[in-house]
mmCIF file of C-alpha atoms in Angstrom:
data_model
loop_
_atom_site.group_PDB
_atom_site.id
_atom_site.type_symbol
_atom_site.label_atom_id
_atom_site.label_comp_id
_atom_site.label_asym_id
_atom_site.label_seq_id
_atom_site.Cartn_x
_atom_site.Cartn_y
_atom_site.Cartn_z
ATOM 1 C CA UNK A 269 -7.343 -16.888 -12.137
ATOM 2 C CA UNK A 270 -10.486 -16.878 -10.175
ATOM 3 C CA UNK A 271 -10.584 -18.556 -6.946
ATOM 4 C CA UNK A 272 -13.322 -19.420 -4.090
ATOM 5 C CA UNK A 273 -14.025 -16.119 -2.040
ATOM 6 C CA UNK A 274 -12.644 -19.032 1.184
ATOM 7 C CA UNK A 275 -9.150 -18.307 0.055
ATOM 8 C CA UNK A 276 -9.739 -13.826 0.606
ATOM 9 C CA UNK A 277 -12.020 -14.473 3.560
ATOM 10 C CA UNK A 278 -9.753 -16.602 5.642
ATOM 11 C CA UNK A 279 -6.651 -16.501 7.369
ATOM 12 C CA UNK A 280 -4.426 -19.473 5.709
ATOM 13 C CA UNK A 281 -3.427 -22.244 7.681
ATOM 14 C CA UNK A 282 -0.158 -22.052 8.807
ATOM 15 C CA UNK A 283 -0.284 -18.038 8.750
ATOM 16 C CA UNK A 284 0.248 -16.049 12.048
ATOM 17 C CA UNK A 285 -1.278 -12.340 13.207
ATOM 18 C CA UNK A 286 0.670 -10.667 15.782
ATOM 19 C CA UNK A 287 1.812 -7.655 17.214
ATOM 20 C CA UNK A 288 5.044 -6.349 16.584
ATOM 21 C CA UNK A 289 6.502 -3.855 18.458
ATOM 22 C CA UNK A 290 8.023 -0.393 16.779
ATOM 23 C CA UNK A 291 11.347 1.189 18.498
ATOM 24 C CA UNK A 292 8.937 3.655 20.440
ATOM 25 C CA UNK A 293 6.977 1.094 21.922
ATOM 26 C CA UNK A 294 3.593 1.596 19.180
ATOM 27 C CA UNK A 295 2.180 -1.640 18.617
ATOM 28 C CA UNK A 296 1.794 -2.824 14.829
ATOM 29 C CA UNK A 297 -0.494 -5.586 13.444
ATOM 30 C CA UNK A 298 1.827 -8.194 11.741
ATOM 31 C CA UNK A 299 0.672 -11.146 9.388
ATOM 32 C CA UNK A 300 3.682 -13.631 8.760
ATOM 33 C CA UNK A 301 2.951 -16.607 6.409
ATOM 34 C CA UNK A 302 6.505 -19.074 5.943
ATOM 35 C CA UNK A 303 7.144 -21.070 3.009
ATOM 36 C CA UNK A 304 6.532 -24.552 2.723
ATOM 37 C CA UNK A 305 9.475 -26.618 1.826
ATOM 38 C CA UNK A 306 12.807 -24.711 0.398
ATOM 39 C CA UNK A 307 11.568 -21.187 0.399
ATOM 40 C CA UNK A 308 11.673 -19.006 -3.238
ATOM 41 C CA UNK A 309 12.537 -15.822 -1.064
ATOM 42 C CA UNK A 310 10.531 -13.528 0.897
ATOM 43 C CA UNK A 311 7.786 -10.735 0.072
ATOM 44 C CA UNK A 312 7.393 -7.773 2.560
ATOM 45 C CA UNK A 313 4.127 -6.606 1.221
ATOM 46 C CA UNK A 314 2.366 -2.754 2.801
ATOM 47 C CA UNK A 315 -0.981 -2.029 1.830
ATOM 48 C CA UNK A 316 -2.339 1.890 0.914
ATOM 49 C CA UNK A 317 -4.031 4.587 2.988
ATOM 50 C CA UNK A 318 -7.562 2.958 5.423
ATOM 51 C CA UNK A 319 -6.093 -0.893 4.308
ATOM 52 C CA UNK A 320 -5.321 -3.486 5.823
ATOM 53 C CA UNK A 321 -3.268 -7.065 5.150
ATOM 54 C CA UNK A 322 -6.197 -9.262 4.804
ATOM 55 C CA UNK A 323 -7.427 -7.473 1.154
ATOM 56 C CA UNK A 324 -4.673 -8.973 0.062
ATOM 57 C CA UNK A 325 -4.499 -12.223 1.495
ATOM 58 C CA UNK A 326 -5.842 -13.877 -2.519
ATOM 59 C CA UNK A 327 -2.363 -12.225 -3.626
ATOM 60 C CA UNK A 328 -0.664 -12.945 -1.115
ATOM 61 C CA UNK A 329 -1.893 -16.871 -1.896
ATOM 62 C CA UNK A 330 -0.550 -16.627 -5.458
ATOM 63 C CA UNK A 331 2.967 -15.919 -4.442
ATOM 64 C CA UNK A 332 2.912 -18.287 -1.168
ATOM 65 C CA UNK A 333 2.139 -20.761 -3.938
ATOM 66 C CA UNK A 334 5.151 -20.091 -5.878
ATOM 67 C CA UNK A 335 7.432 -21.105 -2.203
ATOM 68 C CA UNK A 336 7.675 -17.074 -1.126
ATOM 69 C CA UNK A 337 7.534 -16.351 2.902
ATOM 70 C CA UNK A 338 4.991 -13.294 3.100
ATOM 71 C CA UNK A 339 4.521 -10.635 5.306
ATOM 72 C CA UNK A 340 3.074 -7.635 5.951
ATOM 73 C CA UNK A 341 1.939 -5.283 8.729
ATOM 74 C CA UNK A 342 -1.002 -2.386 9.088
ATOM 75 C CA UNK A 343 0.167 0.941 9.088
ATOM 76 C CA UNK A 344 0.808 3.240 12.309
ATOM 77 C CA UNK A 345 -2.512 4.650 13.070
ATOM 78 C CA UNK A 346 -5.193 2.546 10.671
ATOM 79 C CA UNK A 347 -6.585 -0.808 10.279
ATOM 80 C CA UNK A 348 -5.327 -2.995 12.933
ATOM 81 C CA UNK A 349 -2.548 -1.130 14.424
ATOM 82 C CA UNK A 350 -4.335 1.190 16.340
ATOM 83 C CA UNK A 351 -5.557 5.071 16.022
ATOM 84 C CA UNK A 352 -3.630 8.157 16.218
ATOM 85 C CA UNK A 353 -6.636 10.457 16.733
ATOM 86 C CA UNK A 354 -9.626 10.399 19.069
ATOM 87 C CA UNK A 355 -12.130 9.485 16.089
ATOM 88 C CA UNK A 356 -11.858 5.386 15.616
ATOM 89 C CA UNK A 357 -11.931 5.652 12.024
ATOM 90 C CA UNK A 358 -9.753 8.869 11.057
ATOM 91 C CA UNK A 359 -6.654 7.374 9.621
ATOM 92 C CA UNK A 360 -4.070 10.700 10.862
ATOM 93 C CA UNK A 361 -0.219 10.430 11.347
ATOM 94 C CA UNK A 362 1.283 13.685 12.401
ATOM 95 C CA UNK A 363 4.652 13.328 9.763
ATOM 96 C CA UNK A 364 5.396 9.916 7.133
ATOM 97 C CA UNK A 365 8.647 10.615 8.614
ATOM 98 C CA UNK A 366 6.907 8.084 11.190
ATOM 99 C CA UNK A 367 5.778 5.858 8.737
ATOM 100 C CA UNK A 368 9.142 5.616 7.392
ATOM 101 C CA UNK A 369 10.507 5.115 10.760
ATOM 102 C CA UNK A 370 8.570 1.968 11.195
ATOM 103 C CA UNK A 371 9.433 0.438 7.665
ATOM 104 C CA UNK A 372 13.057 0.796 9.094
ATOM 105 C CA UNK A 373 13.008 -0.598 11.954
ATOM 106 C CA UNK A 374 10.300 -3.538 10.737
ATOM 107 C CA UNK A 375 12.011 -4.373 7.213
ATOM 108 C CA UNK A 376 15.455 -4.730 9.222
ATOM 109 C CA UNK A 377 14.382 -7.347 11.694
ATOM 110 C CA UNK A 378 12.162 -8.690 8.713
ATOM 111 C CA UNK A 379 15.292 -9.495 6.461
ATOM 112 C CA UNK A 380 17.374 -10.548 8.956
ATOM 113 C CA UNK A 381 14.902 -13.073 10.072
ATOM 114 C CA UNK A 382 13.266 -14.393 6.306
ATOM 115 C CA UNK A 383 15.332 -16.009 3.760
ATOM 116 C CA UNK A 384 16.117 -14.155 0.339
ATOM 117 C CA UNK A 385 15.959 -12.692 -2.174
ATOM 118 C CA UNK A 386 13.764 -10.241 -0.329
ATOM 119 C CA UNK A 387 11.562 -8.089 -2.600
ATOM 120 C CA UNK A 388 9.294 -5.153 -0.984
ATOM 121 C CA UNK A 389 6.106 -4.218 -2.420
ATOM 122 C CA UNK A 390 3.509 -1.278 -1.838
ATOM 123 C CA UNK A 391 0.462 -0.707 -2.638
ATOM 124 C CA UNK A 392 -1.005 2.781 -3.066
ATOM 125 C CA UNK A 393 -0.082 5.298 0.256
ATOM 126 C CA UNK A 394 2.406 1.795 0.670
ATOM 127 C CA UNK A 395 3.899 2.351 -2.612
ATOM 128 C CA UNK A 396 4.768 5.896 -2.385
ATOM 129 C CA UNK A 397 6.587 4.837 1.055
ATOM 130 C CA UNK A 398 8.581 1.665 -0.585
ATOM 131 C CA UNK A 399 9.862 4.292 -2.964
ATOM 132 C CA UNK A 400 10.618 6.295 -0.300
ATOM 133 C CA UNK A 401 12.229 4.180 2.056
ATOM 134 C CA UNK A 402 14.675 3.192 -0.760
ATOM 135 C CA UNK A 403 16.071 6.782 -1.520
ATOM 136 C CA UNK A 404 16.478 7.774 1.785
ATOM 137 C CA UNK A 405 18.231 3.944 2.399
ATOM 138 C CA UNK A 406 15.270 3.076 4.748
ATOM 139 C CA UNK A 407 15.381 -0.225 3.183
ATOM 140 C CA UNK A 408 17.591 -2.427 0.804
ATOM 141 C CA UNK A 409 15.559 -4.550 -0.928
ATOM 142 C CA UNK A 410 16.704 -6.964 -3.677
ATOM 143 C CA UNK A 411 13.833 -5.731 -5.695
ATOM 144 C CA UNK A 412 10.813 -3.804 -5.408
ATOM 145 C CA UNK A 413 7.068 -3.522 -6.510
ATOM 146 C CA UNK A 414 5.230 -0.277 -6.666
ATOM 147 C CA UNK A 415 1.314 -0.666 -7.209
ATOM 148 C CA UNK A 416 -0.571 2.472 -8.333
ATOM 149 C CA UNK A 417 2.119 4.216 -6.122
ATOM 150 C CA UNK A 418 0.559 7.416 -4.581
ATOM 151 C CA UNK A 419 3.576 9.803 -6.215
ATOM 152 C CA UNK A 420 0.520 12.277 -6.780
ATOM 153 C CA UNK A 421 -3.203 12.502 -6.286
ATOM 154 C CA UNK A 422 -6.214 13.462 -8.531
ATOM 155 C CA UNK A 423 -7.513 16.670 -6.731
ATOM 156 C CA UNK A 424 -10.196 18.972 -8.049
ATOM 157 C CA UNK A 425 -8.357 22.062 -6.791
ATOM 158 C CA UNK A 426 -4.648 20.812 -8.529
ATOM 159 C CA UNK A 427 -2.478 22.803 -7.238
ATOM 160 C CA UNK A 428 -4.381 24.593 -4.593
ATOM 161 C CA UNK A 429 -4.890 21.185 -2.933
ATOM 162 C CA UNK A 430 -1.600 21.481 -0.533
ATOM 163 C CA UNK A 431 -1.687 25.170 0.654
ATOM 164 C CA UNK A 432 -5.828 24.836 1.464
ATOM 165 C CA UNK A 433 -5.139 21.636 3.404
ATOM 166 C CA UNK A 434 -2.963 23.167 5.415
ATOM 167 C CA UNK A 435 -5.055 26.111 6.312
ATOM 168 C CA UNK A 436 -7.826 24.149 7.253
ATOM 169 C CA UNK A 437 -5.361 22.076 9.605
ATOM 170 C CA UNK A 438 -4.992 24.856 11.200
ATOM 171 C CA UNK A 439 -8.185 26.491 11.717
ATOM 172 C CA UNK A 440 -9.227 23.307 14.250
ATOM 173 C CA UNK A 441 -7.693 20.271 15.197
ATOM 174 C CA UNK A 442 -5.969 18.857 12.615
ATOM 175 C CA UNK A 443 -6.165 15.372 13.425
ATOM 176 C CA UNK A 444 -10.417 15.984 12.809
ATOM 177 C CA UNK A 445 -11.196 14.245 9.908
ATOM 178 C CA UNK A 446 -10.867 15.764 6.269
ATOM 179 C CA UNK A 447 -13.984 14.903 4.972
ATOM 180 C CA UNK A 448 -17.103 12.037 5.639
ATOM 181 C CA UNK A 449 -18.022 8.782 2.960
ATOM 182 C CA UNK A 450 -16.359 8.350 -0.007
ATOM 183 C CA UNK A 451 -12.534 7.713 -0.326
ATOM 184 C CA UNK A 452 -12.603 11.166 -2.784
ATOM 185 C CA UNK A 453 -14.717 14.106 -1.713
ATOM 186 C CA UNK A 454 -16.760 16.428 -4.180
ATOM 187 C CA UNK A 455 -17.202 12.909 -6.555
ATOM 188 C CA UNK A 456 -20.080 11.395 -7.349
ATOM 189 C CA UNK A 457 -18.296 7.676 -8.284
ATOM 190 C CA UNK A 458 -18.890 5.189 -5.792
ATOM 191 C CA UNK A 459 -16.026 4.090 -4.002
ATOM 192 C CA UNK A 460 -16.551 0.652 -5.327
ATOM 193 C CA UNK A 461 -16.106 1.925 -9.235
ATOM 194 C CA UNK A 462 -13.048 4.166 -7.270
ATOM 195 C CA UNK A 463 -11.341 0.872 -6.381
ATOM 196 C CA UNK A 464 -12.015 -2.301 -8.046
ATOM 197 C CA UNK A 465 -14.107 -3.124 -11.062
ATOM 198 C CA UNK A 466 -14.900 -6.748 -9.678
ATOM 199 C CA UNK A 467 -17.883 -6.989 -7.029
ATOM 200 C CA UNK A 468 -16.649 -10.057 -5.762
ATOM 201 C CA UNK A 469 -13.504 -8.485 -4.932
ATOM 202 C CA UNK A 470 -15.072 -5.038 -3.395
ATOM 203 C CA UNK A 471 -17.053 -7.274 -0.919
ATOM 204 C CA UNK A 472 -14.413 -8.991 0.127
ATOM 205 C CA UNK A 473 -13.137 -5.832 1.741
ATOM 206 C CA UNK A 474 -16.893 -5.168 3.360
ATOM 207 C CA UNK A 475 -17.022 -8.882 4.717
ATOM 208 C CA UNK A 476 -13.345 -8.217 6.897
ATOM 209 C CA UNK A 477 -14.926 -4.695 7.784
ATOM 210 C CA UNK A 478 -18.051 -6.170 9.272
ATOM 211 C CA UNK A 479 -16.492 -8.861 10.989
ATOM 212 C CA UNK A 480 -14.169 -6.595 12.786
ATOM 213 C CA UNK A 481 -15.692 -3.183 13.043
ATOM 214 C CA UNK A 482 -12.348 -2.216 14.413
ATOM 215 C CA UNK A 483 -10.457 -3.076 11.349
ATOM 216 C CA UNK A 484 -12.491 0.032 9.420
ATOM 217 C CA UNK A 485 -10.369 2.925 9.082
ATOM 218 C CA UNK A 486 -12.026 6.137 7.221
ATOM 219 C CA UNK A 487 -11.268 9.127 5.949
ATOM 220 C CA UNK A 488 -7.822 10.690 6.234
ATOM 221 C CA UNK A 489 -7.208 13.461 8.894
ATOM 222 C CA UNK A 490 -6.544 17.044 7.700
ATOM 223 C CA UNK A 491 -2.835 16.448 9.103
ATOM 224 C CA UNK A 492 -2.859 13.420 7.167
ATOM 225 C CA UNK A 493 -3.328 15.449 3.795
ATOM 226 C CA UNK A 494 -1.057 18.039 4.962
ATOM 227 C CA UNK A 495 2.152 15.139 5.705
ATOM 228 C CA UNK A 496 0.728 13.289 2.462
ATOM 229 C CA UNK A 497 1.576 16.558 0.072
ATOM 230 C CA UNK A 498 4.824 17.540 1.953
ATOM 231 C CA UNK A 499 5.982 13.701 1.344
ATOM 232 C CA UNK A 500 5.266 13.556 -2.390
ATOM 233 C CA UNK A 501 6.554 16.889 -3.093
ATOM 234 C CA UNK A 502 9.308 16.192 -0.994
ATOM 235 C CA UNK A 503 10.150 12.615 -2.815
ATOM 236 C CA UNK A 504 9.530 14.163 -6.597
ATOM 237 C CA UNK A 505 12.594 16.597 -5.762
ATOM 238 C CA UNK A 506 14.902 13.786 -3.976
ATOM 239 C CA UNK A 507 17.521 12.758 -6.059
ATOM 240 C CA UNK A 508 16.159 9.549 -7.491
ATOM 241 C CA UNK A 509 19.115 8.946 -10.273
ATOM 242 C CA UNK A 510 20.918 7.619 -7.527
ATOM 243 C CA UNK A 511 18.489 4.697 -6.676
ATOM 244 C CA UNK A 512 19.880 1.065 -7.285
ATOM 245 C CA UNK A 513 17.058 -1.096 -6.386
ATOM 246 C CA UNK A 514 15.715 -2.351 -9.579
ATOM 247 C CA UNK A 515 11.834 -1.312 -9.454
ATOM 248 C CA UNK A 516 8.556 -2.171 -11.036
ATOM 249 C CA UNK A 517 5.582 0.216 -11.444
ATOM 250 C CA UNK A 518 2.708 -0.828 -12.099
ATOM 251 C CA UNK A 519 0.103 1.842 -13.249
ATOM 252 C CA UNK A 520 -3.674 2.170 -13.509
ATOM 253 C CA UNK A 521 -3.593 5.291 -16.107
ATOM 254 C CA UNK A 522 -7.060 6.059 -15.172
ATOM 255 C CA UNK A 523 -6.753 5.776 -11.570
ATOM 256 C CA UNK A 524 -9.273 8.085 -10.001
ATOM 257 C CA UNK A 525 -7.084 8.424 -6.618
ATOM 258 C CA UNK A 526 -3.920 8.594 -7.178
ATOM 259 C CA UNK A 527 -2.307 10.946 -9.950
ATOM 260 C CA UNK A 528 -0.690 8.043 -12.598
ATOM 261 C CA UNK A 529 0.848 10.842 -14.034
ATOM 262 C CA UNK A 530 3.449 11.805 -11.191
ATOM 263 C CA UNK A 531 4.580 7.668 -11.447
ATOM 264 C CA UNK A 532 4.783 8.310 -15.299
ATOM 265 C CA UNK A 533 7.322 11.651 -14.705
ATOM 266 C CA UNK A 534 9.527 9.636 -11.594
ATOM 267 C CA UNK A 535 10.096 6.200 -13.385
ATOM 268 C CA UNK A 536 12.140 7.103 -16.046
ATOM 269 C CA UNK A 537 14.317 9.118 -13.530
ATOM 270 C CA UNK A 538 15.084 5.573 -11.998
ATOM 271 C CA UNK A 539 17.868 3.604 -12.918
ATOM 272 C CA UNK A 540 16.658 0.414 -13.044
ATOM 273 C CA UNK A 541 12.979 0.445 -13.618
ATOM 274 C CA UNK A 542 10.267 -1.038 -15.690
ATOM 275 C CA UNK A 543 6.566 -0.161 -16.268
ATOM 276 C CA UNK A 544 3.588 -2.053 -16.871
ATOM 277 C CA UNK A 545 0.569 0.453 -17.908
ATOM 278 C CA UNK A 546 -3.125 -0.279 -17.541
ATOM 279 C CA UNK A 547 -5.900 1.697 -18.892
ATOM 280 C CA UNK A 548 -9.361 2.178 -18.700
ATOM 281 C CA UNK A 549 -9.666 -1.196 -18.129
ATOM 282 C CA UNK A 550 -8.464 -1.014 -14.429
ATOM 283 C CA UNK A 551 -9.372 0.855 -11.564
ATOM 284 C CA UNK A 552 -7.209 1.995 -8.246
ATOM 285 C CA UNK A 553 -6.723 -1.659 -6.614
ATOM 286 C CA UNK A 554 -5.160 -3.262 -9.122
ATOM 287 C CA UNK A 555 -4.438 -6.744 -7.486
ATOM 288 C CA UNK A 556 -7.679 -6.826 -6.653
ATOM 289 C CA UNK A 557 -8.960 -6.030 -10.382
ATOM 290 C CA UNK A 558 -11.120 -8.613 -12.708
ATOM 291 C CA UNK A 559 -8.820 -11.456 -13.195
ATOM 292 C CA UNK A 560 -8.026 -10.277 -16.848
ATOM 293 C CA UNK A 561 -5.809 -7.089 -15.094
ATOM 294 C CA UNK A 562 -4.606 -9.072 -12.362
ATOM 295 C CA UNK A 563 -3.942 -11.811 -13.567
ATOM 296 C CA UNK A 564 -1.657 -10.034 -16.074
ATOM 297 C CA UNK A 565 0.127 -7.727 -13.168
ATOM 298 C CA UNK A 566 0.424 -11.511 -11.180
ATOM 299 C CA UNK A 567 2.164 -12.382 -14.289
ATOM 300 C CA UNK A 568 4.266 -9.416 -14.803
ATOM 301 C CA UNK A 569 5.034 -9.006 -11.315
ATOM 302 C CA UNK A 570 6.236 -13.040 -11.382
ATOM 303 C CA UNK A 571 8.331 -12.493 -14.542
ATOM 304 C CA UNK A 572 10.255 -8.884 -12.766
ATOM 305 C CA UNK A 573 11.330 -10.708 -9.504
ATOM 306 C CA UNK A 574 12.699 -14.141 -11.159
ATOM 307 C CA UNK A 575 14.602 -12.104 -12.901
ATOM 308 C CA UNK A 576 15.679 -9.066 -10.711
ATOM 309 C CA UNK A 577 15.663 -11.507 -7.392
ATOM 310 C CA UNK A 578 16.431 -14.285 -9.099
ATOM 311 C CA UNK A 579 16.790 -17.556 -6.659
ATOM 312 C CA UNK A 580 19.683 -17.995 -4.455
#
């Protein structure tokens, strides 16, 4: 399904960035695009950890195509939306309590305002905090997306990785950052080959980042890591069974981020939820894969909401 680079490197016409305000008064970057004609529903899309909405915007293209209204917003504290930390491009957030207080407070106004069916999708960091935001009620989406969810992460101290982050949050400020370059530390992969195995699509990223140096959020803050671990622990133990909202995971099995095996141990717990599995052949940013892996998640993804948020 390959496109001209125009349609990831441009705002669309008839698309809006604003600011939306959170309950507290934080300011949140907000991209709204409404369908043309008699809308299909609406798409509430949140990108991962250090994104922001434009990456997306070739996705977001597809399904605007297909008559849905999309939005999206950039995270408390990275891309767009401001920093939580005196370093411009430490990503921190002191609790994704406050994450979760924002999806609240943003997807109710959002589906109060949109037309349905309203499905919510999340990529990454955004994934883990969909899935989040539905067991704890958060949000009531018709149906909902998980891509490469972080629901674990690939660390080479395993289980050590949550008890040494938070002594070293402690032993300075812990909203310093965790670690310089790469989206991994202690790896010697690129964070191209971490992400995306298209070019095309990795420099589409690079091209928003050096048009808006502002835009560039790095690595995570050591409170970051610490709030990141106490989350996913935190959501592994919730009582999923319970969870209505039919979901769709879809997995990179050889995701060198996040941990595809914690997504493989949760979805079965669900309910109501289907899995689409990727190998080798796909990196960490799925959507923004070589058009042989996305254009088969486009596909899948398409084929889950007709028939979980089917028209109204």
């Amino acid at each position: 399904m390959a496109v001209s680079r125009n349609v990831a490197r441009t705002i669309p016409e008839g698309a809006v960035v604003d600011r939306w305000q959170a309950p507290d008064g934080w300011s949140l970057r907000r991209f709204h695009w409404p369908a043309e004609g008699t809308p299909r529903g609406s798409i509430l899309f949140q990108t991962g950890r250090g994104d922001v909405f434009e990456k997306y915007l070739e996705s977001f293209a597809h399904w605007h195509g297909q008559g849905w209204t999309i939005t999206a917003f950039d995270w408390r504290g990275q891309g767009g939306s401001g920093r939580l930390t005196p370093k411009a491009d430490c990503g921190h957030i002191d609790d994704f309590a406050t994450y979760i207080d924002d999806l609240r407070a943003f997807a109710g106004q959002w589906q109060a305002e949109t037309p349905g069916p309203h499905a919510v999708m999340g990529h990454s960091m955004g994934g883990h905090l969909v899935l989040r935001g539905v067991a704890e009620g958060a949000i009531a989406p018709d149906a909902a997306v998980l891509v490469a969810p972080m629901l674990g992460v690939r660390s080479a101290l395993g289980k050590l990785a949550p008890p040494l982050a938070r002594v070293l949050a402690r032993l300075g400020d812990p909203r310093r950052p965790a670690w310089k370059g790469n989206e991994k530390p202690y790896t010697t992969e690129t964070r191209a080959n971490l992400l995306t195995h298209d070019p095309a699509r990795y420099a589409d990223e690079l091209w928003w980042q050096a048009k808006d140096r502002t835009l560039l959020t790095g690595a995570p803050s050591w409170q970051w890591l610490v709030a990141a671990f106490r989350s996913m622990a935190a959501l592994e133990a919730a009582p999923l069974e319970s969870v209505r909202t039919p979901l769709l995971f879809v997995i990179a099995e050889a995701d060198g981020l996040v941990d595809a095996r914690a997504a493989l141990r949760i979805a079965p717990r669900l309910p109501d939820a289907e899995l689409l599995r990727f190998g080798r052949e796909s990196a960490h940013e799925i959507l923004r894969e070589a058009d042989t892996v996305r254009d088969r998640a486009l596909a899948t993804i398409d084929g889950f909401l007709d028939a979980r948020a089917p028209r109204r």
